[in-house]
PDB file of N, CA and C in Angstrom:
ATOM      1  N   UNK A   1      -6.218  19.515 -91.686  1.00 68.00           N
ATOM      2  CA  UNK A   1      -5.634  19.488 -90.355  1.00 68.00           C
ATOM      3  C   UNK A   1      -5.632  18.046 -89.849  1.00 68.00           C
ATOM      4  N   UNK A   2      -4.398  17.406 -89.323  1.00 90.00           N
ATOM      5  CA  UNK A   2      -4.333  15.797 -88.727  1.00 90.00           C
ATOM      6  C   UNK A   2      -5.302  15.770 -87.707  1.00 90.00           C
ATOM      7  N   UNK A   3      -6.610  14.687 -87.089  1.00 94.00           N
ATOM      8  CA  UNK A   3      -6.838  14.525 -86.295  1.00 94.00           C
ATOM      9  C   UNK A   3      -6.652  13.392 -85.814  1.00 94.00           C
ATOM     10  N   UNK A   4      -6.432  13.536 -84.559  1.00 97.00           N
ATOM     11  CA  UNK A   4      -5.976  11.534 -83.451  1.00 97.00           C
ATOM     12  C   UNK A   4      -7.908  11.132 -82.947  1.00 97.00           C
ATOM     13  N   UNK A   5      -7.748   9.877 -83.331  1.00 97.00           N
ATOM     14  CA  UNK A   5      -9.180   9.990 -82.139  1.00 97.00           C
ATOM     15  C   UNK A   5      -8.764   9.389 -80.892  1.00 97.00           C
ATOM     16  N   UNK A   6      -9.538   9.775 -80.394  1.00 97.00           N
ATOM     17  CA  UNK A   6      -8.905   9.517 -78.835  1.00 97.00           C
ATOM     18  C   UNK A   6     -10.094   8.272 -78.274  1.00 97.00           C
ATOM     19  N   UNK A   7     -11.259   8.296 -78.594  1.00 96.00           N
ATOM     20  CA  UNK A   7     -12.358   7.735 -78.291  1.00 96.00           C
ATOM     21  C   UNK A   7     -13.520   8.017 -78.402  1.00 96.00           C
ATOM     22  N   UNK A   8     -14.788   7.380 -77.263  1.00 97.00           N
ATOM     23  CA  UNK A   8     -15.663   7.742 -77.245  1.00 97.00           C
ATOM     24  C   UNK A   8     -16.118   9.081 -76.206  1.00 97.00           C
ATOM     25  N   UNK A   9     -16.702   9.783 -76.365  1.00 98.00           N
ATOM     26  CA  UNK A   9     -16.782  11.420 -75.208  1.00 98.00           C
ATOM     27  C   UNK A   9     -18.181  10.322 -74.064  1.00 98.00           C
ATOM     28  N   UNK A  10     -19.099   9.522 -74.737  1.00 97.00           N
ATOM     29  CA  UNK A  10     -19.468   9.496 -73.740  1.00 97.00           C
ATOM     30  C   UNK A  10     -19.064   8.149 -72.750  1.00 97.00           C
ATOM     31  N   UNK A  11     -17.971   7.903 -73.165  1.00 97.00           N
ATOM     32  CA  UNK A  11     -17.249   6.651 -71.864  1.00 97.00           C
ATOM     33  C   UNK A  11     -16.665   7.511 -70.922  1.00 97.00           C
ATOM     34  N   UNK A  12     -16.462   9.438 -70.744  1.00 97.00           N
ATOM     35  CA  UNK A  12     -16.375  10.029 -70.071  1.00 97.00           C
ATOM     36  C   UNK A  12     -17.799  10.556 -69.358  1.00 97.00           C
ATOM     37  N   UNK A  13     -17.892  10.308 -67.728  1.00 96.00           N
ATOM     38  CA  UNK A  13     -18.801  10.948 -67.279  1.00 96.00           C
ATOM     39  C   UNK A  13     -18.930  12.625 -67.133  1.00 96.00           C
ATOM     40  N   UNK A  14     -19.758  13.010 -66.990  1.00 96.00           N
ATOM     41  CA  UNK A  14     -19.522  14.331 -66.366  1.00 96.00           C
ATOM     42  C   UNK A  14     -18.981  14.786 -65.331  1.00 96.00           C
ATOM     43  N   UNK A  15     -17.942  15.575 -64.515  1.00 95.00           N
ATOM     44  CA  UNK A  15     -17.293  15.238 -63.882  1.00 95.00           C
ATOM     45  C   UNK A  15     -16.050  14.830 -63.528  1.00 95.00           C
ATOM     46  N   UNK A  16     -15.881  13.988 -64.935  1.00 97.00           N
ATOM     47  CA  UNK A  16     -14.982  13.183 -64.418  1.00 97.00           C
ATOM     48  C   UNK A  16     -13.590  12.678 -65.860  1.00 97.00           C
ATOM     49  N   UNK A  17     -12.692  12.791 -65.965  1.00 97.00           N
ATOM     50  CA  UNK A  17     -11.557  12.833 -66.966  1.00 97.00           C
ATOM     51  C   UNK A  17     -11.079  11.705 -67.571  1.00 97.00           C
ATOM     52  N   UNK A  18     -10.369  11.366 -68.518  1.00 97.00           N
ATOM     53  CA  UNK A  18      -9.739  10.383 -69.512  1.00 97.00           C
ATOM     54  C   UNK A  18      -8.276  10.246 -68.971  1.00 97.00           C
ATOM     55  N   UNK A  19      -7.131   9.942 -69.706  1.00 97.00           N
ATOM     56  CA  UNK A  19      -6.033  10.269 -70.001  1.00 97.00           C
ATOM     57  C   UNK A  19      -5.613   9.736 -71.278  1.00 97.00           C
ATOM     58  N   UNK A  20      -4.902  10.125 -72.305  1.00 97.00           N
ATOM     59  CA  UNK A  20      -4.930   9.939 -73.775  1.00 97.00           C
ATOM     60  C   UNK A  20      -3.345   9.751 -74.034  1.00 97.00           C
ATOM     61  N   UNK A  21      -2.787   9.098 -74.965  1.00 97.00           N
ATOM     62  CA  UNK A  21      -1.454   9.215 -76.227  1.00 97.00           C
ATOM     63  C   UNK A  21      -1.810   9.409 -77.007  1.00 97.00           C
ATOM     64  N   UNK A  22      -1.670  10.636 -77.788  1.00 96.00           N
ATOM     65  CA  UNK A  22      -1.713  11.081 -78.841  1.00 96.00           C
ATOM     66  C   UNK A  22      -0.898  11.883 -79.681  1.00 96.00           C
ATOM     67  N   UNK A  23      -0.183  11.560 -80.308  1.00 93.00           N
ATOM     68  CA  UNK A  23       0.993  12.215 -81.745  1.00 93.00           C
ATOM     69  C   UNK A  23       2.063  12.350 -80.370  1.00 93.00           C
ATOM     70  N   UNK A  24       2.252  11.429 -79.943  1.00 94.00           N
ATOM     71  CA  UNK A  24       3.292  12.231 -78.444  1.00 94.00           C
ATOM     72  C   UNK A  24       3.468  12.528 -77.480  1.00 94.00           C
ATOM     73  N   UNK A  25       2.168  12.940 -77.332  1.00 95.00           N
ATOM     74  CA  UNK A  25       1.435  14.066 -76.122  1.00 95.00           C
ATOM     75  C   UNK A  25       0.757  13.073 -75.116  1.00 95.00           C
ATOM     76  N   UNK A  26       0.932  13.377 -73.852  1.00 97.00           N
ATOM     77  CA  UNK A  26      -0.061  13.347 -72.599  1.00 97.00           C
ATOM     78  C   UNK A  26      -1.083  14.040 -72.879  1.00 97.00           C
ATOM     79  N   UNK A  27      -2.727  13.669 -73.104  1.00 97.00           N
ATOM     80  CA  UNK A  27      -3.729  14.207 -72.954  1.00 97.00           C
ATOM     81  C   UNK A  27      -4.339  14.021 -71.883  1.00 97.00           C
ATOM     82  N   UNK A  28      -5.208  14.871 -71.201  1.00 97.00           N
ATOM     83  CA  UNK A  28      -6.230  15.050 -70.598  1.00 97.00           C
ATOM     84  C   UNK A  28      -7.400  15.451 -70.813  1.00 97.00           C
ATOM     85  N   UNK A  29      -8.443  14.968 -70.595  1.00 98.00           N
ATOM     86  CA  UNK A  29      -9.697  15.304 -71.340  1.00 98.00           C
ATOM     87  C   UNK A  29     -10.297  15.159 -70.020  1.00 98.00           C
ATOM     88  N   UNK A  30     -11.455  16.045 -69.702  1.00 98.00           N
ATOM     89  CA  UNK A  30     -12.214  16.059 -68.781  1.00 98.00           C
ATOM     90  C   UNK A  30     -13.708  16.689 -69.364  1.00 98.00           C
ATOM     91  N   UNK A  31     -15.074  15.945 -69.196  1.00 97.00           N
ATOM     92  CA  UNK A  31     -16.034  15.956 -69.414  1.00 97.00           C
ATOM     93  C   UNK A  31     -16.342  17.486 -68.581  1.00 97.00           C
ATOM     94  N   UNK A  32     -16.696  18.805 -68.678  1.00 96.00           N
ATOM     95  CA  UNK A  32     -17.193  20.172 -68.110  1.00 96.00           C
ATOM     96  C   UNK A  32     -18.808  19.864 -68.666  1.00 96.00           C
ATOM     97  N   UNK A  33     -19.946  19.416 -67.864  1.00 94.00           N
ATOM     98  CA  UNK A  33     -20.968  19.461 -68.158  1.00 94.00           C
ATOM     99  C   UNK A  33     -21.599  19.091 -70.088  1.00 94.00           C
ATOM    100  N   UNK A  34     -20.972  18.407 -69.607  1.00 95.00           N
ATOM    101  CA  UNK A  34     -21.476  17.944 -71.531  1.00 95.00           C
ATOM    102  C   UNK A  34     -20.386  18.278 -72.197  1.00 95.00           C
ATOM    103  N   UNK A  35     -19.562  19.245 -71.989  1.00 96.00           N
ATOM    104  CA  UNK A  35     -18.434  19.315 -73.461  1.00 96.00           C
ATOM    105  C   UNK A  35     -17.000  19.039 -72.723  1.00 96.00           C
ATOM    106  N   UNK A  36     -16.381  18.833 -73.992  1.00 98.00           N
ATOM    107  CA  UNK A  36     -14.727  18.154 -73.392  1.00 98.00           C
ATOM    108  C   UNK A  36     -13.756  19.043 -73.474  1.00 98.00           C
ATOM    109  N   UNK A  37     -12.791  19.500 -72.182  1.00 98.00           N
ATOM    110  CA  UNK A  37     -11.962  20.042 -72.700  1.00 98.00           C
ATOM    111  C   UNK A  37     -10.544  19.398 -72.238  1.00 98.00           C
ATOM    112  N   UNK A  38      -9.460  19.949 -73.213  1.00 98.00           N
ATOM    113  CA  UNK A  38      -8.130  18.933 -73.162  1.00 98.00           C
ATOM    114  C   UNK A  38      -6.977  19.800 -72.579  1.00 98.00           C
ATOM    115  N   UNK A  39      -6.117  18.732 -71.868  1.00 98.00           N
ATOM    116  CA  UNK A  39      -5.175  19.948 -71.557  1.00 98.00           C
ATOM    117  C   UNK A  39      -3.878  18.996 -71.607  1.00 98.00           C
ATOM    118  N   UNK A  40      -2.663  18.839 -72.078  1.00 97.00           N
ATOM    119  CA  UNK A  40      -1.857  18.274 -71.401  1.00 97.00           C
ATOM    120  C   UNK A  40      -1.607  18.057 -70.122  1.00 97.00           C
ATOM    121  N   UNK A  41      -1.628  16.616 -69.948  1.00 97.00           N
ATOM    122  CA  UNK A  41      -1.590  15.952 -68.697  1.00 97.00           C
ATOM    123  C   UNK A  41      -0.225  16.274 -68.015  1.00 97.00           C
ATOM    124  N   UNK A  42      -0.176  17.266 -67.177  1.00 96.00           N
ATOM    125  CA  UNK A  42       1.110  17.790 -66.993  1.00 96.00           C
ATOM    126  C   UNK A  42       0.794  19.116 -65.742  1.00 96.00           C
ATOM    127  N   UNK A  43       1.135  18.825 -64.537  1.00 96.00           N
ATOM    128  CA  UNK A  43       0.900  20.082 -63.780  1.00 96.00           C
ATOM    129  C   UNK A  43       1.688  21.248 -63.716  1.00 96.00           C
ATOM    130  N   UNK A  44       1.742  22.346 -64.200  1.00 94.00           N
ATOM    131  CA  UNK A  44       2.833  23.968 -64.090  1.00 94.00           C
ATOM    132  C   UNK A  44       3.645  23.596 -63.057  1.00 94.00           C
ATOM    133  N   UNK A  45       3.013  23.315 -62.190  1.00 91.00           N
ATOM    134  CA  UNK A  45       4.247  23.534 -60.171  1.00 91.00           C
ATOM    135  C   UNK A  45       5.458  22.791 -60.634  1.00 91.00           C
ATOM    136  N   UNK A  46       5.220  21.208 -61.077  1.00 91.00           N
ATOM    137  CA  UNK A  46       6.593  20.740 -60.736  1.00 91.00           C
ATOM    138  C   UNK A  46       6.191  19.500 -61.668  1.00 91.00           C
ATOM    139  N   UNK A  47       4.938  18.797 -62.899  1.00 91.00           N
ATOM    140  CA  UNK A  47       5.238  17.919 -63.532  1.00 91.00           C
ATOM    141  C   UNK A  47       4.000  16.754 -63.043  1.00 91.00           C
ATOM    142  N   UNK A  48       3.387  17.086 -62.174  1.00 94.00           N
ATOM    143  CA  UNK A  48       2.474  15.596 -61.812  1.00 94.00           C
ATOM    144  C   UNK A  48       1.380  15.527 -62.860  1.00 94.00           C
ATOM    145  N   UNK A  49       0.654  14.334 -62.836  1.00 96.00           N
ATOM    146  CA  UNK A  49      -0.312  14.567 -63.681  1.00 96.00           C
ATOM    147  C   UNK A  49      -1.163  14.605 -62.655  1.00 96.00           C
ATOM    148  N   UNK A  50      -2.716  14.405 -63.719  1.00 97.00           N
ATOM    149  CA  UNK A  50      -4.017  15.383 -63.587  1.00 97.00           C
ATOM    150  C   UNK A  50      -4.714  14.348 -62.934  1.00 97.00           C
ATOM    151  N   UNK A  51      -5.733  14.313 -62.074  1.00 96.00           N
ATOM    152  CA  UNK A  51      -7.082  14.174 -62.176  1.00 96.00           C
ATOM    153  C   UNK A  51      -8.666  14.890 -61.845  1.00 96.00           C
ATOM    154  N   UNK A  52      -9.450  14.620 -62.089  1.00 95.00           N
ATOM    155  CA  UNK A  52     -10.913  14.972 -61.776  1.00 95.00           C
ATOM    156  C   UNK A  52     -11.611  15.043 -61.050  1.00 95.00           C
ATOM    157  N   UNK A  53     -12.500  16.569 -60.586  1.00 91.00           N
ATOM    158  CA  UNK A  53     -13.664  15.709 -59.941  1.00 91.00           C
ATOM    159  C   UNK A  53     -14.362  16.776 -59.819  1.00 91.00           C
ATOM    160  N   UNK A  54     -15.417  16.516 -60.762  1.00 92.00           N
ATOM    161  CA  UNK A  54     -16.432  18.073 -60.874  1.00 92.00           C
ATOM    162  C   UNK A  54     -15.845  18.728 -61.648  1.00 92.00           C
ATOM    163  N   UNK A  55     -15.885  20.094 -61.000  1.00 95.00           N
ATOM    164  CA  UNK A  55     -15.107  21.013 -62.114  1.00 95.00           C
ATOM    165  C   UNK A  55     -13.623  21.460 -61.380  1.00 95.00           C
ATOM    166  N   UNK A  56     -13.234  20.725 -60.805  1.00 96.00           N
ATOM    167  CA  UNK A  56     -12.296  21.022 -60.421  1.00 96.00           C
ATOM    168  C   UNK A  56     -10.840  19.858 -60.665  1.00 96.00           C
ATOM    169  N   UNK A  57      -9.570  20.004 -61.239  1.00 97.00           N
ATOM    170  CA  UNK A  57      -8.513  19.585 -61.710  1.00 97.00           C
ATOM    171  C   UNK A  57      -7.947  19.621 -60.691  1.00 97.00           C
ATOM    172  N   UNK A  58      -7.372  18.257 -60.233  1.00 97.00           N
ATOM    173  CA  UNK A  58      -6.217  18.323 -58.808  1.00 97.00           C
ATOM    174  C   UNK A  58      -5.059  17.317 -59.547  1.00 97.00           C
ATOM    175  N   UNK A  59      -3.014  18.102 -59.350  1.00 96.00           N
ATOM    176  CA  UNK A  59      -2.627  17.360 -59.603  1.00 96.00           C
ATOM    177  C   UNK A  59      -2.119  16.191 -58.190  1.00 96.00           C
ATOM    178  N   UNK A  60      -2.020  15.385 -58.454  1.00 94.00           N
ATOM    179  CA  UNK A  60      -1.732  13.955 -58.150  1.00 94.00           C
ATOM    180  C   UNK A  60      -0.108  13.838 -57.536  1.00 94.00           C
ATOM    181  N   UNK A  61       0.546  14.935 -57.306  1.00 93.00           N
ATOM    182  CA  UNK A  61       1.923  14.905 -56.738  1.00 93.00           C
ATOM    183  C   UNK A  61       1.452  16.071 -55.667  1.00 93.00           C
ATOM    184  N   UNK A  62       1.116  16.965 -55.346  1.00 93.00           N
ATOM    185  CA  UNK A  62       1.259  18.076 -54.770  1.00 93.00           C
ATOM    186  C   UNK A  62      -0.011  18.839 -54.419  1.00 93.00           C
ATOM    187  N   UNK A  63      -1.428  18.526 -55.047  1.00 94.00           N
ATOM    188  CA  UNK A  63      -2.868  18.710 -54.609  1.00 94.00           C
ATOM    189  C   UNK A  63      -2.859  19.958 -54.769  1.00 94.00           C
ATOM    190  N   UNK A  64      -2.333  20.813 -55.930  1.00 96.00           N
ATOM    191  CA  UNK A  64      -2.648  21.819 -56.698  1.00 96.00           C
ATOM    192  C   UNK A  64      -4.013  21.874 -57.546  1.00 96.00           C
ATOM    193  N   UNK A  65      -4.860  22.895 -57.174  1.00 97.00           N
ATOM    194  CA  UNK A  65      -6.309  22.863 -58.220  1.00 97.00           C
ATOM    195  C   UNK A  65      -6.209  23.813 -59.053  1.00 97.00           C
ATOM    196  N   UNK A  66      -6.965  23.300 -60.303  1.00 97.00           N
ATOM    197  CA  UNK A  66      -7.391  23.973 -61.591  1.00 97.00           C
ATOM    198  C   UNK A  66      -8.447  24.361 -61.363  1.00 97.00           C
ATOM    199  N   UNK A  67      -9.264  25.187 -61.954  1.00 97.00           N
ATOM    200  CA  UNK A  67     -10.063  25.036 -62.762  1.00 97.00           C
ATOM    201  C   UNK A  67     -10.602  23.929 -64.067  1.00 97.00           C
ATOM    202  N   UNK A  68     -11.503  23.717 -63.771  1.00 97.00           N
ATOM    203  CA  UNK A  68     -11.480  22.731 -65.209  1.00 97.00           C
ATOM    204  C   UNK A  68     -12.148  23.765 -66.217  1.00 97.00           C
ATOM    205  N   UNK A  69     -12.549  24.415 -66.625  1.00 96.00           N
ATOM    206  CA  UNK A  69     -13.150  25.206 -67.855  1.00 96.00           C
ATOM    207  C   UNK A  69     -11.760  25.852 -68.523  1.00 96.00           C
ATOM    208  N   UNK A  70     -10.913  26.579 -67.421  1.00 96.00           N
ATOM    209  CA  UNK A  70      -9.936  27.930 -68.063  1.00 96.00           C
ATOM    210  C   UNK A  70      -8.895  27.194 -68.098  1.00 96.00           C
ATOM    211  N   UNK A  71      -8.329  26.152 -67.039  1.00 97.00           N
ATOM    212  CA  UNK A  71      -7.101  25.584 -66.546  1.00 97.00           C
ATOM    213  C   UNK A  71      -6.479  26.444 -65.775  1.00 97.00           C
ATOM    214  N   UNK A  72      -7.371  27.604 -65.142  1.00 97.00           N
ATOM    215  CA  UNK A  72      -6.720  28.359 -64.177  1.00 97.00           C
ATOM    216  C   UNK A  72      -5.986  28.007 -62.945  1.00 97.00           C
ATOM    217  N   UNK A  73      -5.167  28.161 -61.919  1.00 96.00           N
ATOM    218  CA  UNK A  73      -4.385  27.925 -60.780  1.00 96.00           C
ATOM    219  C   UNK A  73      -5.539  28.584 -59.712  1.00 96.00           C
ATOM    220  N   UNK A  74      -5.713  27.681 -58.591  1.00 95.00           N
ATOM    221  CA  UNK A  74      -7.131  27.945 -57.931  1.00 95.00           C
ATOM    222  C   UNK A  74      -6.306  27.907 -56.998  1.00 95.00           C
ATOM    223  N   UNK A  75      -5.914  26.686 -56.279  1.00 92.00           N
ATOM    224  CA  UNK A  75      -4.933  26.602 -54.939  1.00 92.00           C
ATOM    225  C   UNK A  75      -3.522  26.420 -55.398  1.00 92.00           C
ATOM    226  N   UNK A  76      -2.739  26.948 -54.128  1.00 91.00           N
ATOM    227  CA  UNK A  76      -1.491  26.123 -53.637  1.00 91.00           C
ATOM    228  C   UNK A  76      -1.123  25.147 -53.518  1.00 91.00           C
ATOM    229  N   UNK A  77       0.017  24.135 -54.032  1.00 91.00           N
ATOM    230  CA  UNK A  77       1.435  24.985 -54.411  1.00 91.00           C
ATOM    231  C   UNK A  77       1.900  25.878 -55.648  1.00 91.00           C
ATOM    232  N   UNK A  78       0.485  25.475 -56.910  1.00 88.00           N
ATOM    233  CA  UNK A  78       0.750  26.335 -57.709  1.00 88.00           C
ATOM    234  C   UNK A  78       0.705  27.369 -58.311  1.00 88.00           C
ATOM    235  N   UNK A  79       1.053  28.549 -58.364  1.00 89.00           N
ATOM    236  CA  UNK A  79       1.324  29.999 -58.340  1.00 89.00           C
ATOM    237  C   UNK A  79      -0.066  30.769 -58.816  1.00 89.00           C
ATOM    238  N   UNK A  80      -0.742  31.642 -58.859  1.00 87.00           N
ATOM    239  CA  UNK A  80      -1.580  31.766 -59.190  1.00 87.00           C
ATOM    240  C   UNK A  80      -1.793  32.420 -60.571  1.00 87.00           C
ATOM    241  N   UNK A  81      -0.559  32.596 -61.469  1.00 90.00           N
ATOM    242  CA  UNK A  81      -0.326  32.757 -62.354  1.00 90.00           C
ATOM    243  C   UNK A  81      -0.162  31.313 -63.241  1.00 90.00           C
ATOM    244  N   UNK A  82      -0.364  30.634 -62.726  1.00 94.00           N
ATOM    245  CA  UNK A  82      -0.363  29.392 -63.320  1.00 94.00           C
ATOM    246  C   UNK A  82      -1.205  28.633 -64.091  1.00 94.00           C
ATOM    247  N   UNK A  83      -1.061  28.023 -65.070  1.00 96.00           N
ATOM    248  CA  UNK A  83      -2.271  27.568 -65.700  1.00 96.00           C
ATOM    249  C   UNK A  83      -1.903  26.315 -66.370  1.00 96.00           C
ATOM    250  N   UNK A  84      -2.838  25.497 -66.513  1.00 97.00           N
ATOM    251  CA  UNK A  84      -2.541  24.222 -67.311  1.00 97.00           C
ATOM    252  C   UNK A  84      -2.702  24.898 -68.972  1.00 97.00           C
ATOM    253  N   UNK A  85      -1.541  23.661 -69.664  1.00 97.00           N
ATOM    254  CA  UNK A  85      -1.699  23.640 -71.226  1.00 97.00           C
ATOM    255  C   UNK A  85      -3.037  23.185 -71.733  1.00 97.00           C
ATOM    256  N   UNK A  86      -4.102  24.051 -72.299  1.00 97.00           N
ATOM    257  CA  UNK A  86      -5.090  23.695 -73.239  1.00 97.00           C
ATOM    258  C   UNK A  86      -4.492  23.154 -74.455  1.00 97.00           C
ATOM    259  N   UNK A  87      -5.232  21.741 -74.852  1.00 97.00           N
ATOM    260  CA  UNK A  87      -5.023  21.299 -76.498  1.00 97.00           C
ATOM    261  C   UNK A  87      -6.866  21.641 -77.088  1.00 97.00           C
ATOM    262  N   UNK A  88      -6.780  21.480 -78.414  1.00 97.00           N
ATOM    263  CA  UNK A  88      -7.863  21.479 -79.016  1.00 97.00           C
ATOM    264  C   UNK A  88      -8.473  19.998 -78.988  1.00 97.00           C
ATOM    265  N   UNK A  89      -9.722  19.636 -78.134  1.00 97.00           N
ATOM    266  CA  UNK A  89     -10.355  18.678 -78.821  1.00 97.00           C
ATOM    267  C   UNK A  89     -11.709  18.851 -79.600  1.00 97.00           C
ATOM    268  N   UNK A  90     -12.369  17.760 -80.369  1.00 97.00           N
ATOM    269  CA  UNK A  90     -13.277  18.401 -80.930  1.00 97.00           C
ATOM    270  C   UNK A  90     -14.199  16.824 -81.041  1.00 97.00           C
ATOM    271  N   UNK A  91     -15.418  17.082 -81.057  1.00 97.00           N
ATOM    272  CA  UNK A  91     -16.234  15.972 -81.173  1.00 97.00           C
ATOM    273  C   UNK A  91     -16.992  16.120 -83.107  1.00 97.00           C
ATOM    274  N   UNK A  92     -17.418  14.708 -83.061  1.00 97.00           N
ATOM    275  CA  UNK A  92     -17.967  14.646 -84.300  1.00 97.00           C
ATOM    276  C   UNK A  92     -18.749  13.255 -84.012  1.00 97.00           C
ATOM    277  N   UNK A  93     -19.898  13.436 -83.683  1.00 97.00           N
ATOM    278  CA  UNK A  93     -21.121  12.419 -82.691  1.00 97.00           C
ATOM    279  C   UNK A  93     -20.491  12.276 -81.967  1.00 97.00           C
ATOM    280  N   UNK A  94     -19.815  10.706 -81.430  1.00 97.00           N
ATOM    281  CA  UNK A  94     -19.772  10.372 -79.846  1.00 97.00           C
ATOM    282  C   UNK A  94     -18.354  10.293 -80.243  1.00 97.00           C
ATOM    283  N   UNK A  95     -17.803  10.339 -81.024  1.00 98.00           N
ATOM    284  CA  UNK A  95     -16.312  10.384 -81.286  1.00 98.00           C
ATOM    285  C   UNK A  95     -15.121  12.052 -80.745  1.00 98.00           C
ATOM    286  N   UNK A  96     -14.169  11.630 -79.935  1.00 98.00           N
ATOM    287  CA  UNK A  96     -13.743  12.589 -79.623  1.00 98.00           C
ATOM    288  C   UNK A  96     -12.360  12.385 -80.065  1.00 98.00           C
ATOM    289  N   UNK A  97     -11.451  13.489 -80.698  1.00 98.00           N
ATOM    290  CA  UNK A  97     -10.370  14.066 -81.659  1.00 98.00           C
ATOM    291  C   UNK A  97      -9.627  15.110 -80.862  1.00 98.00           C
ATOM    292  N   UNK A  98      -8.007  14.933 -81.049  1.00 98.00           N
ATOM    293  CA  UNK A  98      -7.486  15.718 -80.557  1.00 98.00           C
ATOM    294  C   UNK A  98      -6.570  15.705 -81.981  1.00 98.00           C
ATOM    295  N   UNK A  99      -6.940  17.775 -81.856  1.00 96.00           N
ATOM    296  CA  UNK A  99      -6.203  18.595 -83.318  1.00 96.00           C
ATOM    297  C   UNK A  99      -4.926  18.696 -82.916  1.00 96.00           C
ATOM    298  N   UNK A 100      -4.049  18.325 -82.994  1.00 94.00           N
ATOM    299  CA  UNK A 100      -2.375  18.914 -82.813  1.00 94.00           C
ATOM    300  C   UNK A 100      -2.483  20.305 -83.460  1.00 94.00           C
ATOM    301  N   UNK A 101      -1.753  21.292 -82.648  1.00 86.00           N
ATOM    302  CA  UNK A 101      -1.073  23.028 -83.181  1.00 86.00           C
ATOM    303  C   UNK A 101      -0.370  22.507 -84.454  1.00 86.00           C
ATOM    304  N   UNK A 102      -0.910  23.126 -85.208  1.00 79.00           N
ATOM    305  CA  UNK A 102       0.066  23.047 -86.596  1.00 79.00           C
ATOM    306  C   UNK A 102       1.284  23.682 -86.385  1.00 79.00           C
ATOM    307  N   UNK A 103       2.408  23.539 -87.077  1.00 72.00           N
ATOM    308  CA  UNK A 103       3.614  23.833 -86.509  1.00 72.00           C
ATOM    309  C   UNK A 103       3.941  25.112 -87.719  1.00 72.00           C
ATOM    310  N   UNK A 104       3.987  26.111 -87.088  1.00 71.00           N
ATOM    311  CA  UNK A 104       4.585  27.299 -88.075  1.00 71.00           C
ATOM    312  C   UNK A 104       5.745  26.852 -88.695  1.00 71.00           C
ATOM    313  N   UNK A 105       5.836  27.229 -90.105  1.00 67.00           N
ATOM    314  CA  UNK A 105       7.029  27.517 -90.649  1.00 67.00           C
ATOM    315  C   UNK A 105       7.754  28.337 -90.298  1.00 67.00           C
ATOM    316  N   UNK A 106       9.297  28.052 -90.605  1.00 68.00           N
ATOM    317  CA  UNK A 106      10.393  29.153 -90.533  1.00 68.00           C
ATOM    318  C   UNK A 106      10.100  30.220 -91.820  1.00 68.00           C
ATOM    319  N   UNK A 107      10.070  31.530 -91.056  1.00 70.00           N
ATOM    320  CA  UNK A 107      10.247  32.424 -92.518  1.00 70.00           C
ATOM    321  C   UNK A 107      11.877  31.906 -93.734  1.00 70.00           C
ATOM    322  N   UNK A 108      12.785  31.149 -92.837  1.00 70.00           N
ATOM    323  CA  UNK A 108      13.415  30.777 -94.055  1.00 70.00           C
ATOM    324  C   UNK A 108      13.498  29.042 -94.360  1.00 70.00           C
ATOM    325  N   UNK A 109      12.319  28.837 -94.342  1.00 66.00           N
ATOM    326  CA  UNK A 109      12.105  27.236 -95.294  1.00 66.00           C
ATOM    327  C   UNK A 109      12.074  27.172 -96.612  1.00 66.00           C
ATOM    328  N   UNK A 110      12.728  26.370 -96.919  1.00 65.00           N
ATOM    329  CA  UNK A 110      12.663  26.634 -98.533  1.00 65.00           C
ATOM    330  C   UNK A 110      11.837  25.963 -99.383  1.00 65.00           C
ATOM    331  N   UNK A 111      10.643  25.094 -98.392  1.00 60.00           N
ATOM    332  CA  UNK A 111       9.886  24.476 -98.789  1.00 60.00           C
ATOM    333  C   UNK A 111       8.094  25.578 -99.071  1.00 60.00           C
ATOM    334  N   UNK A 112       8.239  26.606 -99.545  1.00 53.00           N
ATOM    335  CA  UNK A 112       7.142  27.545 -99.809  1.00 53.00           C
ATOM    336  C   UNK A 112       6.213  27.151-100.482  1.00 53.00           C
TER     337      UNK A 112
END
C-alpha cells in the first residue's frame, strides 16, 4: 500500500491540527488526545477549510462544527447529516503517514 509522510505527530499538539499535500489531497490532521485523525481539509456546507480547537473542528468560511473524533456535523450552517471526509492516517514512532484509498478496479480492466 503507497504511504505519503506527512511529518512529525508530535509537532502536533493536542488539541490542535496540521494541514498537509499529499498525492493531491488537502489533509487535515488533528491531534484527538494522543492519536491523529485525518480528514480532507474541506467543509460539506459550501468548501471552507478546517481548523482546531480541542475536540472540536470549525470551518473557517461559515463557523460550522465537527466533531473531531467522527467528523460529525455538531452546529449550523451545516446540515446535521453532514460529515467531514475521513482519510486513513497511521503512525510508525513519531512519524505520521497518510494511506491513499486504493482505487478499485473496473470489473472490465484488462489488466487482471
Amino acid at each position: 500500500m503507497e504511504k505519503h509522510l506527512l511529518g512529525k505527530f508530535s509537532e502536533i499538539e493536542p488539541g490542535r491540527a496540521r494541514h498537509f499535500v499529499a498525492a493531491g489531497k488537502k489533509i487535515f490532521v488533528i491531534n484527538v488526545e494522543g492519536a491523529p485523525k485525518g480528514y480532507i481539509n474541506y467543509c460539506p456546507h459550501m468548501g471552507g477549510t478546517l481548523q482546531a480547537s480541542g475536540k472540536i473542528i470549525r470551518c473557517n468560511w461559515h463557523g460550522a462544527t465537527f466533531d473531531a473524533e467522527t467528523g460529525q456535523a455538531k452546529t449550523l450552517p451545516a446540515a446535521e447529516s453532514q460529515k467531514l471526509q475521513s482519510v486513513k492516517v497511521v503512525l510508525e514512532g513519531d512519524d505520521l503517514f497518510y494511506l491513499p484509498e486504493e482505487k478499485k478496479k473496473s470489473p472490465w480492466a484488462d489488466d487482471f
